C-alpha cells in the first residue's frame, strides 16, 4: 500500500508560523478591518482594504425619456426583472445564462456584464446577493475540504489532479498556507512534481492568468476563515505584478466589492527580479521589456499602494533599470524541477517573501 505523504518536518514551517502569528496580531489590532465601501466610478486606496470607492463620486444618469439612453434603461429594467425572479425563487444564474435568454436584445456579453456591475453598485450589494454567479475558470488543489451550497462535499487532493474553483462555498476545513500561481502551466507542473504532497499541508490556486470573480472570492474566503499566509507566484514581468495586485488590492472596475475580494495580507514569493540576479539566470533566458511593458510598469509604480510596499518598489525599479523580464520557466535553466524542489521550498522555509 502506498504511503500517505506527510510533508516536511514541523521545523520547516517555523518561518511560516512566525509570519502567520504576525498576521494574526495585525488582525486582532483591527488592521484588517475598514468601513464599508460605497458608490462606484472613483476609487481611493486604503492599505487594509485595497482599492475602494469614495463616498462622493461622479455618477451617471440614465433617463427613460432620452433617445440616447432609452435602450440602456430598458436593458437595466429587463435584467432587474430577471434578478427579482431569481431572488424570489432562490435560484441562481450565471451572467452567460442571462445573456442567452435574449442574446439579440443584449447584443453582446459585455453589455450584460456592465449592467450587472452597475446594478450591484447601485444597490450597494455584492453580485452574489443578486443571485448572479460567474462561470469559474480557476483551479484548486491541496489539503482542503469544503461543502458546496447544495450540500455536496468536495475533497481536494494533493495528487496530480485539480478541482474547479466553486462558485459558492458554505463550509471550509483544513489548510496551512495558500500559494496563488499565476499561470495554469506552472500550476500543472507543480502538481506533476507532487509539490502539494511534499509541502503538505498546503493549498494551491490558479486563476489561469487574470483571476475571475470566483477565484478571488475563494482566496478571500480562505483568508477570512483561516488567516493563512497567502503567497503569489507570478512571472517577473509587469503583467504578473498586475495580476498579483488584483488579488492583493483589487481593481478599479470592481472597487465597489473590495471588501469581499481583496486580501492585502498577500505576500510576493516569486519570481522576484532580484532572484534573477541572485541565481545567475543567463541573459538569453530573459526577455526584453516591450514599450507596452514599460508603460505598464510605470503605471504600477505610480499607484498609491506601491508607496506602502518599498520592497516591491525596489524590485520593480530593478526590472525597469535592467529593461528585462523573466518567466517562471527561466528557472528550468538550473534544473527541470528547480522550481518545485529547491526554489519554492527554500523560499517558504527561510521567509523569502516580500
mmCIF file of C-alpha atoms in Angstrom:
data_model
loop_
_atom_site.group_PDB
_atom_site.id
_atom_site.type_symbol
_atom_site.label_atom_id
_atom_site.label_comp_id
_atom_site.label_asym_id
_atom_site.label_seq_id
_atom_site.Cartn_x
_atom_site.Cartn_y
_atom_site.Cartn_z
ATOM 1 C CA UNK A 1 0.000 0.000 0.000
ATOM 2 C CA UNK A 2 1.360 3.408 -0.947
ATOM 3 C CA UNK A 3 2.282 5.607 1.992
ATOM 4 C CA UNK A 4 0.410 8.833 2.565
ATOM 5 C CA UNK A 5 2.643 11.901 2.088
ATOM 6 C CA UNK A 6 3.218 13.691 5.364
ATOM 7 C CA UNK A 7 5.028 16.755 4.082
ATOM 8 C CA UNK A 8 8.204 18.249 5.582
ATOM 9 C CA UNK A 9 9.143 18.115 9.255
ATOM 10 C CA UNK A 10 7.440 20.586 11.576
ATOM 11 C CA UNK A 11 10.503 22.846 11.854
ATOM 12 C CA UNK A 12 10.273 23.526 8.111
ATOM 13 C CA UNK A 13 7.261 25.756 8.770
ATOM 14 C CA UNK A 14 8.869 27.866 11.526
ATOM 15 C CA UNK A 15 9.166 30.979 9.328
ATOM 16 C CA UNK A 16 5.606 30.473 8.078
ATOM 17 C CA UNK A 17 4.310 30.079 11.626
ATOM 18 C CA UNK A 18 6.025 33.300 12.697
ATOM 19 C CA UNK A 19 4.570 35.066 9.679
ATOM 20 C CA UNK A 20 1.101 33.765 10.492
ATOM 21 C CA UNK A 21 1.450 34.904 14.102
ATOM 22 C CA UNK A 22 2.275 38.419 12.918
ATOM 23 C CA UNK A 23 -0.749 38.360 10.605
ATOM 24 C CA UNK A 24 -2.991 37.264 13.457
ATOM 25 C CA UNK A 25 -1.660 40.063 15.649
ATOM 26 C CA UNK A 26 -2.388 42.531 12.861
ATOM 27 C CA UNK A 27 -5.957 41.235 12.535
ATOM 28 C CA UNK A 28 -6.568 41.437 16.279
ATOM 29 C CA UNK A 29 -5.413 45.055 16.243
ATOM 30 C CA UNK A 30 -8.052 45.782 13.630
ATOM 31 C CA UNK A 31 -5.645 46.397 10.739
ATOM 32 C CA UNK A 32 -7.688 44.067 8.574
ATOM 33 C CA UNK A 33 -10.916 45.975 9.034
ATOM 34 C CA UNK A 34 -12.216 49.112 7.379
ATOM 35 C CA UNK A 35 -15.522 50.882 6.771
ATOM 36 C CA UNK A 36 -17.733 49.545 4.021
ATOM 37 C CA UNK A 37 -17.279 50.923 0.526
ATOM 38 C CA UNK A 38 -19.868 52.991 -1.256
ATOM 39 C CA UNK A 39 -20.567 54.167 -4.736
ATOM 40 C CA UNK A 40 -18.752 53.424 -7.958
ATOM 41 C CA UNK A 41 -16.578 55.099 -10.612
ATOM 42 C CA UNK A 42 -13.953 56.870 -8.488
ATOM 43 C CA UNK A 43 -11.724 54.830 -6.144
ATOM 44 C CA UNK A 44 -9.378 55.512 -3.282
ATOM 45 C CA UNK A 45 -6.715 53.335 -1.728
ATOM 46 C CA UNK A 46 -6.700 52.096 1.845
ATOM 47 C CA UNK A 47 -3.858 49.762 2.859
ATOM 48 C CA UNK A 48 -6.063 47.394 4.877
ATOM 49 C CA UNK A 49 -8.720 47.086 2.163
ATOM 50 C CA UNK A 50 -7.248 47.907 -1.232
ATOM 51 C CA UNK A 51 -8.930 49.992 -3.882
ATOM 52 C CA UNK A 52 -12.389 51.039 -2.761
ATOM 53 C CA UNK A 53 -15.000 53.564 -3.702
ATOM 54 C CA UNK A 54 -15.034 57.072 -2.279
ATOM 55 C CA UNK A 55 -18.258 58.400 -0.708
ATOM 56 C CA UNK A 56 -18.628 61.303 -3.127
ATOM 57 C CA UNK A 57 -18.068 60.425 -6.740
ATOM 58 C CA UNK A 58 -19.172 61.128 -10.264
ATOM 59 C CA UNK A 59 -22.390 59.332 -11.183
ATOM 60 C CA UNK A 60 -24.093 58.555 -14.443
ATOM 61 C CA UNK A 61 -27.728 59.375 -15.106
ATOM 62 C CA UNK A 62 -29.823 57.248 -17.417
ATOM 63 C CA UNK A 63 -33.189 58.752 -18.374
ATOM 64 C CA UNK A 64 -36.078 56.731 -19.718
ATOM 65 C CA UNK A 65 -37.156 59.612 -21.986
ATOM 66 C CA UNK A 66 -33.734 60.227 -23.507
ATOM 67 C CA UNK A 67 -33.174 58.779 -27.012
ATOM 68 C CA UNK A 68 -29.512 58.216 -26.182
ATOM 69 C CA UNK A 69 -30.164 56.102 -23.104
ATOM 70 C CA UNK A 70 -33.582 54.554 -23.691
ATOM 71 C CA UNK A 71 -32.126 51.174 -24.739
ATOM 72 C CA UNK A 72 -29.758 51.090 -21.763
ATOM 73 C CA UNK A 73 -32.657 51.943 -19.474
ATOM 74 C CA UNK A 74 -34.738 49.131 -20.977
ATOM 75 C CA UNK A 75 -31.903 46.621 -20.569
ATOM 76 C CA UNK A 76 -31.444 47.590 -16.923
ATOM 77 C CA UNK A 77 -35.141 47.036 -16.269
ATOM 78 C CA UNK A 78 -35.008 43.714 -18.114
ATOM 79 C CA UNK A 79 -32.105 42.444 -16.008
ATOM 80 C CA UNK A 80 -33.606 43.829 -12.787
ATOM 81 C CA UNK A 81 -36.750 41.831 -13.572
ATOM 82 C CA UNK A 82 -34.686 38.669 -14.049
ATOM 83 C CA UNK A 83 -32.777 39.287 -10.816
ATOM 84 C CA UNK A 84 -36.062 39.767 -8.954
ATOM 85 C CA UNK A 85 -37.307 36.377 -10.182
ATOM 86 C CA UNK A 86 -34.012 34.706 -9.201
ATOM 87 C CA UNK A 87 -34.145 36.136 -5.686
ATOM 88 C CA UNK A 88 -37.829 35.290 -5.272
ATOM 89 C CA UNK A 89 -37.319 31.681 -6.354
ATOM 90 C CA UNK A 90 -33.975 31.392 -4.504
ATOM 91 C CA UNK A 91 -32.256 30.187 -7.666
ATOM 92 C CA UNK A 92 -29.032 31.286 -9.317
ATOM 93 C CA UNK A 93 -27.909 32.056 -12.851
ATOM 94 C CA UNK A 94 -24.593 32.907 -14.476
ATOM 95 C CA UNK A 95 -24.054 36.088 -16.459
ATOM 96 C CA UNK A 96 -23.815 33.859 -19.507
ATOM 97 C CA UNK A 97 -27.240 32.370 -18.722
ATOM 98 C CA UNK A 98 -28.740 35.863 -18.594
ATOM 99 C CA UNK A 99 -27.147 36.845 -21.881
ATOM 100 C CA UNK A 100 -28.542 33.812 -23.690
ATOM 101 C CA UNK A 101 -32.108 34.467 -22.518
ATOM 102 C CA UNK A 102 -32.208 37.114 -25.237
ATOM 103 C CA UNK A 103 -28.840 37.425 -26.976
ATOM 104 C CA UNK A 104 -30.261 39.559 -29.800
ATOM 105 C CA UNK A 105 -31.635 42.094 -27.347
ATOM 106 C CA UNK A 106 -28.438 42.343 -25.293
ATOM 107 C CA UNK A 107 -26.150 42.349 -28.333
ATOM 108 C CA UNK A 108 -23.039 41.080 -26.527
ATOM 109 C CA UNK A 109 -21.921 39.609 -23.211
ATOM 110 C CA UNK A 110 -20.106 42.787 -22.174
ATOM 111 C CA UNK A 111 -23.400 44.710 -22.114
ATOM 112 C CA UNK A 112 -24.835 42.231 -19.608
ATOM 113 C CA UNK A 113 -21.662 42.231 -17.503
ATOM 114 C CA UNK A 114 -21.581 46.021 -17.264
ATOM 115 C CA UNK A 115 -25.248 46.321 -16.341
ATOM 116 C CA UNK A 116 -24.972 43.690 -13.619
ATOM 117 C CA UNK A 117 -21.969 45.537 -12.172
ATOM 118 C CA UNK A 118 -23.924 48.805 -12.320
ATOM 119 C CA UNK A 119 -26.891 47.237 -10.528
ATOM 120 C CA UNK A 120 -24.653 45.720 -7.883
ATOM 121 C CA UNK A 121 -23.042 49.093 -7.308
ATOM 122 C CA UNK A 122 -26.327 50.991 -7.377
ATOM 123 C CA UNK A 123 -27.903 48.689 -4.767
ATOM 124 C CA UNK A 124 -24.629 48.519 -2.796
ATOM 125 C CA UNK A 125 -24.675 44.730 -2.581
ATOM 126 C CA UNK A 126 -22.229 42.048 -3.783
ATOM 127 C CA UNK A 127 -23.100 40.394 -7.080
ATOM 128 C CA UNK A 128 -23.777 37.152 -5.234
ATOM 129 C CA UNK A 129 -26.672 38.868 -3.414
ATOM 130 C CA UNK A 130 -28.276 39.405 -6.821
ATOM 131 C CA UNK A 131 -28.168 35.609 -7.311
ATOM 132 C CA UNK A 132 -25.907 36.129 -10.330
ATOM 133 C CA UNK A 133 -22.789 33.960 -10.485
ATOM 134 C CA UNK A 134 -19.722 33.922 -12.678
ATOM 135 C CA UNK A 135 -18.500 30.865 -14.546
ATOM 136 C CA UNK A 136 -15.352 29.593 -12.849
ATOM 137 C CA UNK A 137 -12.111 29.151 -14.762
ATOM 138 C CA UNK A 138 -9.764 28.745 -11.806
ATOM 139 C CA UNK A 139 -8.410 25.525 -10.273
ATOM 140 C CA UNK A 140 -7.625 24.494 -6.697
ATOM 141 C CA UNK A 141 -5.639 21.605 -5.216
ATOM 142 C CA UNK A 142 -4.186 20.555 -1.886
ATOM 143 C CA UNK A 143 -5.343 19.963 1.676
ATOM 144 C CA UNK A 144 -8.843 21.357 1.525
ATOM 145 C CA UNK A 145 -12.351 20.110 2.137
ATOM 146 C CA UNK A 146 -15.440 22.210 1.650
ATOM 147 C CA UNK A 147 -19.177 21.963 1.206
ATOM 148 C CA UNK A 148 -20.980 23.487 -1.757
ATOM 149 C CA UNK A 149 -24.281 25.260 -1.285
ATOM 150 C CA UNK A 150 -26.296 22.230 -2.421
ATOM 151 C CA UNK A 151 -24.682 20.117 0.302
ATOM 152 C CA UNK A 152 -22.128 18.377 -1.933
ATOM 153 C CA UNK A 153 -18.938 17.627 -0.013
ATOM 154 C CA UNK A 154 -15.744 18.139 -2.008
ATOM 155 C CA UNK A 155 -12.353 16.759 -1.019
ATOM 156 C CA UNK A 156 -9.435 18.363 -2.846
ATOM 157 C CA UNK A 157 -6.322 16.231 -3.051
ATOM 158 C CA UNK A 158 -2.553 16.547 -3.235
ATOM 159 C CA UNK A 159 -2.443 14.422 -6.393
ATOM 160 C CA UNK A 160 -1.751 15.485 -9.974
ATOM 161 C CA UNK A 161 -5.389 16.487 -10.494
ATOM 162 C CA UNK A 162 -7.096 19.724 -9.511
ATOM 163 C CA UNK A 163 -10.678 20.759 -8.748
ATOM 164 C CA UNK A 164 -12.503 23.617 -10.449
ATOM 165 C CA UNK A 165 -12.917 26.645 -8.193
ATOM 166 C CA UNK A 166 -16.513 26.511 -6.891
ATOM 167 C CA UNK A 167 -18.969 29.339 -7.420
ATOM 168 C CA UNK A 168 -20.217 29.154 -3.843
ATOM 169 C CA UNK A 169 -18.853 27.611 -0.653
ATOM 170 C CA UNK A 170 -20.716 27.040 2.598
ATOM 171 C CA UNK A 171 -18.032 25.425 4.742
ATOM 172 C CA UNK A 172 -14.247 25.026 4.580
ATOM 173 C CA UNK A 173 -11.899 22.848 6.607
ATOM 174 C CA UNK A 174 -8.187 22.144 6.652
ATOM 175 C CA UNK A 175 -5.316 24.356 5.441
ATOM 176 C CA UNK A 176 -1.801 25.563 6.352
ATOM 177 C CA UNK A 177 -0.707 28.079 3.719
ATOM 178 C CA UNK A 178 -2.027 29.171 0.344
ATOM 179 C CA UNK A 179 0.014 29.606 -2.835
ATOM 180 C CA UNK A 180 -1.569 31.560 -5.694
ATOM 181 C CA UNK A 181 0.001 30.571 -9.012
ATOM 182 C CA UNK A 182 -0.375 32.984 -11.917
ATOM 183 C CA UNK A 183 -0.328 30.542 -14.838
ATOM 184 C CA UNK A 184 -2.070 27.240 -15.419
ATOM 185 C CA UNK A 185 1.064 25.701 -16.994
ATOM 186 C CA UNK A 186 3.111 26.417 -13.839
ATOM 187 C CA UNK A 187 0.261 25.166 -11.635
ATOM 188 C CA UNK A 188 0.088 21.885 -13.572
ATOM 189 C CA UNK A 189 3.861 21.473 -13.431
ATOM 190 C CA UNK A 190 3.825 21.846 -9.642
ATOM 191 C CA UNK A 191 1.073 19.219 -9.440
ATOM 192 C CA UNK A 192 3.085 16.875 -11.657
ATOM 193 C CA UNK A 193 6.101 17.363 -9.371
ATOM 194 C CA UNK A 194 3.936 16.458 -6.320
ATOM 195 C CA UNK A 195 4.619 19.868 -4.790
ATOM 196 C CA UNK A 196 1.412 19.806 -2.719
ATOM 197 C CA UNK A 197 2.249 16.386 -1.302
ATOM 198 C CA UNK A 198 5.802 17.339 -0.377
ATOM 199 C CA UNK A 199 4.748 20.685 1.126
ATOM 200 C CA UNK A 200 1.619 19.277 2.797
ATOM 201 C CA UNK A 201 -0.482 20.716 4.335
ATOM 202 C CA UNK A 202 -0.899 23.438 1.735
ATOM 203 C CA UNK A 203 -3.355 24.718 -0.837
ATOM 204 C CA UNK A 204 -2.627 25.886 -4.385
ATOM 205 C CA UNK A 205 -4.916 28.057 -6.500
ATOM 206 C CA UNK A 206 -4.618 29.393 -10.029
ATOM 207 C CA UNK A 207 -6.875 31.877 -11.788
ATOM 208 C CA UNK A 208 -5.220 30.957 -15.104
ATOM 209 C CA UNK A 209 -3.984 34.499 -15.621
ATOM 210 C CA UNK A 210 -6.214 37.411 -14.640
ATOM 211 C CA UNK A 211 -8.414 35.863 -11.935
ATOM 212 C CA UNK A 212 -12.159 35.541 -12.335
ATOM 213 C CA UNK A 213 -14.537 36.605 -9.571
ATOM 214 C CA UNK A 214 -14.949 33.105 -8.106
ATOM 215 C CA UNK A 215 -11.198 32.598 -7.729
ATOM 216 C CA UNK A 216 -10.839 35.925 -5.939
ATOM 217 C CA UNK A 217 -13.819 35.129 -3.697
ATOM 218 C CA UNK A 218 -12.269 31.767 -2.786
ATOM 219 C CA UNK A 219 -8.905 33.316 -1.890
ATOM 220 C CA UNK A 220 -10.710 35.898 0.240
ATOM 221 C CA UNK A 221 -12.800 33.176 1.914
ATOM 222 C CA UNK A 222 -9.692 31.154 2.773
ATOM 223 C CA UNK A 223 -8.055 34.238 4.267
ATOM 224 C CA UNK A 224 -11.136 35.226 6.278
ATOM 225 C CA UNK A 225 -11.637 31.673 7.559
ATOM 226 C CA UNK A 226 -8.082 30.664 8.458
ATOM 227 C CA UNK A 227 -5.938 33.815 8.224
ATOM 228 C CA UNK A 228 -3.477 31.702 6.292
ATOM 229 C CA UNK A 229 -0.213 33.068 4.992
ATOM 230 C CA UNK A 230 -1.041 33.766 1.333
ATOM 231 C CA UNK A 231 1.716 33.967 -1.280
ATOM 232 C CA UNK A 232 1.814 34.661 -5.002
ATOM 233 C CA UNK A 233 3.999 33.024 -7.628
ATOM 234 C CA UNK A 234 3.991 35.154 -10.772
ATOM 235 C CA UNK A 235 6.285 35.909 -13.690
ATOM 236 C CA UNK A 236 8.850 38.642 -13.083
ATOM 237 C CA UNK A 237 7.114 40.949 -15.539
ATOM 238 C CA UNK A 238 4.593 43.829 -15.351
ATOM 239 C CA UNK A 239 1.683 41.555 -16.298
ATOM 240 C CA UNK A 240 2.456 39.142 -13.433
ATOM 241 C CA UNK A 241 2.771 42.040 -10.994
ATOM 242 C CA UNK A 242 -0.567 43.426 -12.199
ATOM 243 C CA UNK A 243 -2.269 40.081 -11.511
ATOM 244 C CA UNK A 244 -0.716 39.949 -8.030
ATOM 245 C CA UNK A 245 -2.008 43.466 -7.349
ATOM 246 C CA UNK A 246 -5.537 42.424 -8.352
ATOM 247 C CA UNK A 247 -5.537 39.666 -5.725
ATOM 248 C CA UNK A 248 -3.990 41.923 -3.084
ATOM 249 C CA UNK A 249 -5.522 45.338 -3.731
ATOM 250 C CA UNK A 250 -8.317 44.780 -6.251
ATOM 251 C CA UNK A 251 -9.139 46.655 -9.419
ATOM 252 C CA UNK A 252 -10.863 49.914 -10.282
ATOM 253 C CA UNK A 253 -13.700 48.120 -12.082
ATOM 254 C CA UNK A 254 -14.588 46.015 -9.005
ATOM 255 C CA UNK A 255 -13.690 48.546 -6.311
ATOM 256 C CA UNK A 256 -17.292 48.588 -5.077
ATOM 257 C CA UNK A 257 -16.738 44.963 -3.910
ATOM 258 C CA UNK A 258 -13.245 45.497 -2.467
ATOM 259 C CA UNK A 259 -14.189 44.257 0.996
ATOM 260 C CA UNK A 260 -15.266 40.872 -0.327
ATOM 261 C CA UNK A 261 -12.466 40.407 -2.869
ATOM 262 C CA UNK A 262 -9.128 41.792 -1.685
ATOM 263 C CA UNK A 263 -6.512 40.240 0.609
ATOM 264 C CA UNK A 264 -3.963 42.949 1.498
ATOM 265 C CA UNK A 265 -2.022 40.394 3.593
ATOM 266 C CA UNK A 266 -0.789 38.676 0.409
ATOM 267 C CA UNK A 267 2.994 38.492 0.021
ATOM 268 C CA UNK A 268 5.116 38.261 -3.151
ATOM 269 C CA UNK A 269 7.015 34.958 -3.036
ATOM 270 C CA UNK A 270 8.414 34.900 -6.559
ATOM 271 C CA UNK A 271 9.630 35.260 -9.173
ATOM 272 C CA UNK A 272 11.456 38.350 -7.911
ATOM 273 C CA UNK A 273 13.652 40.378 -10.277
ATOM 274 C CA UNK A 274 16.376 40.173 -7.602
ATOM 275 C CA UNK A 275 16.147 36.356 -7.787
ATOM 276 C CA UNK A 276 17.174 36.525 -11.440
ATOM 277 C CA UNK A 277 20.434 38.214 -10.486
ATOM 278 C CA UNK A 278 20.965 36.132 -7.346
ATOM 279 C CA UNK A 279 20.549 32.842 -9.209
ATOM 280 C CA UNK A 280 22.660 33.981 -12.184
ATOM 281 C CA UNK A 281 19.938 33.304 -14.717
ATOM 282 C CA UNK A 282 21.642 33.819 -18.118
ATOM 283 C CA UNK A 283 20.592 36.786 -20.220
ATOM 284 C CA UNK A 284 19.444 34.591 -23.095
ATOM 285 C CA UNK A 285 16.762 33.177 -20.751
ATOM 286 C CA UNK A 286 15.390 36.687 -20.204
ATOM 287 C CA UNK A 287 13.049 38.735 -22.401
ATOM 288 C CA UNK A 288 13.436 42.456 -23.171
ATOM 289 C CA UNK A 289 10.657 44.702 -21.882
ATOM 290 C CA UNK A 290 8.417 45.942 -24.673
ATOM 291 C CA UNK A 291 7.197 49.519 -24.837
ATOM 292 C CA UNK A 292 3.837 48.301 -23.520
ATOM 293 C CA UNK A 293 5.613 46.547 -20.635
ATOM 294 C CA UNK A 294 7.471 49.729 -19.731
ATOM 295 C CA UNK A 295 4.252 51.751 -19.781
ATOM 296 C CA UNK A 296 2.508 49.171 -17.590
ATOM 297 C CA UNK A 297 5.426 49.119 -15.146
ATOM 298 C CA UNK A 298 5.484 52.930 -14.928
ATOM 299 C CA UNK A 299 1.724 52.913 -14.316
ATOM 300 C CA UNK A 300 2.015 50.410 -11.455
ATOM 301 C CA UNK A 301 4.890 52.344 -9.873
ATOM 302 C CA UNK A 302 2.682 55.452 -9.751
ATOM 303 C CA UNK A 303 -0.161 53.722 -7.912
ATOM 304 C CA UNK A 304 -0.760 54.822 -4.308
ATOM 305 C CA UNK A 305 -0.377 51.374 -2.776
ATOM 306 C CA UNK A 306 3.182 50.991 -4.087
ATOM 307 C CA UNK A 307 4.296 53.673 -1.625
ATOM 308 C CA UNK A 308 3.225 51.230 1.119
ATOM 309 C CA UNK A 309 5.400 48.495 -0.414
ATOM 310 C CA UNK A 310 9.019 49.770 -0.542
ATOM 311 C CA UNK A 311 10.410 46.269 -1.227
ATOM 312 C CA UNK A 312 8.008 45.787 -4.142
ATOM 313 C CA UNK A 313 9.001 49.191 -5.472
ATOM 314 C CA UNK A 314 12.673 48.298 -5.266
ATOM 315 C CA UNK A 315 12.088 45.071 -7.220
ATOM 316 C CA UNK A 316 10.126 46.889 -9.922
ATOM 317 C CA UNK A 317 12.762 49.600 -10.217
ATOM 318 C CA UNK A 318 15.340 46.845 -10.639
ATOM 319 C CA UNK A 319 13.251 45.454 -13.505
ATOM 320 C CA UNK A 320 12.900 48.903 -15.056
ATOM 321 C CA UNK A 321 16.655 49.522 -14.857
ATOM 322 C CA UNK A 322 17.533 46.163 -16.424
ATOM 323 C CA UNK A 323 14.827 46.553 -19.098
ATOM 324 C CA UNK A 324 14.406 42.775 -18.892
ATOM 325 C CA UNK A 325 11.673 40.448 -17.671
ATOM 326 C CA UNK A 326 11.576 36.721 -16.952
ATOM 327 C CA UNK A 327 9.007 33.968 -16.912
ATOM 328 C CA UNK A 328 8.970 31.407 -14.112
ATOM 329 C CA UNK A 329 10.109 28.840 -16.683
ATOM 330 C CA UNK A 330 13.515 30.590 -16.766
ATOM 331 C CA UNK A 331 14.338 28.595 -13.619
ATOM 332 C CA UNK A 332 14.474 25.416 -15.703
ATOM 333 C CA UNK A 333 17.928 26.613 -16.788
ATOM 334 C CA UNK A 334 19.118 25.463 -13.361
ATOM 335 C CA UNK A 335 17.230 22.144 -13.488
ATOM 336 C CA UNK A 336 13.875 20.911 -14.758
ATOM 337 C CA UNK A 337 12.423 20.626 -11.238
ATOM 338 C CA UNK A 338 14.327 23.510 -9.610
ATOM 339 C CA UNK A 339 11.094 25.454 -9.010
ATOM 340 C CA UNK A 340 9.331 22.727 -7.029
ATOM 341 C CA UNK A 341 12.288 21.061 -5.302
ATOM 342 C CA UNK A 342 14.614 23.960 -4.497
ATOM 343 C CA UNK A 343 13.279 27.453 -5.222
ATOM 344 C CA UNK A 344 9.859 27.313 -3.542
ATOM 345 C CA UNK A 345 10.840 25.087 -0.579
ATOM 346 C CA UNK A 346 13.767 27.373 0.272
ATOM 347 C CA UNK A 347 11.638 30.492 -0.084
ATOM 348 C CA UNK A 348 8.978 29.061 2.228
ATOM 349 C CA UNK A 349 11.447 27.693 4.754
ATOM 350 C CA UNK A 350 13.617 30.787 5.092
ATOM 351 C CA UNK A 351 10.995 33.516 4.655
ATOM 352 C CA UNK A 352 11.980 34.634 1.167
ATOM 353 C CA UNK A 353 8.873 36.718 0.542
ATOM 354 C CA UNK A 354 8.239 40.449 0.499
#
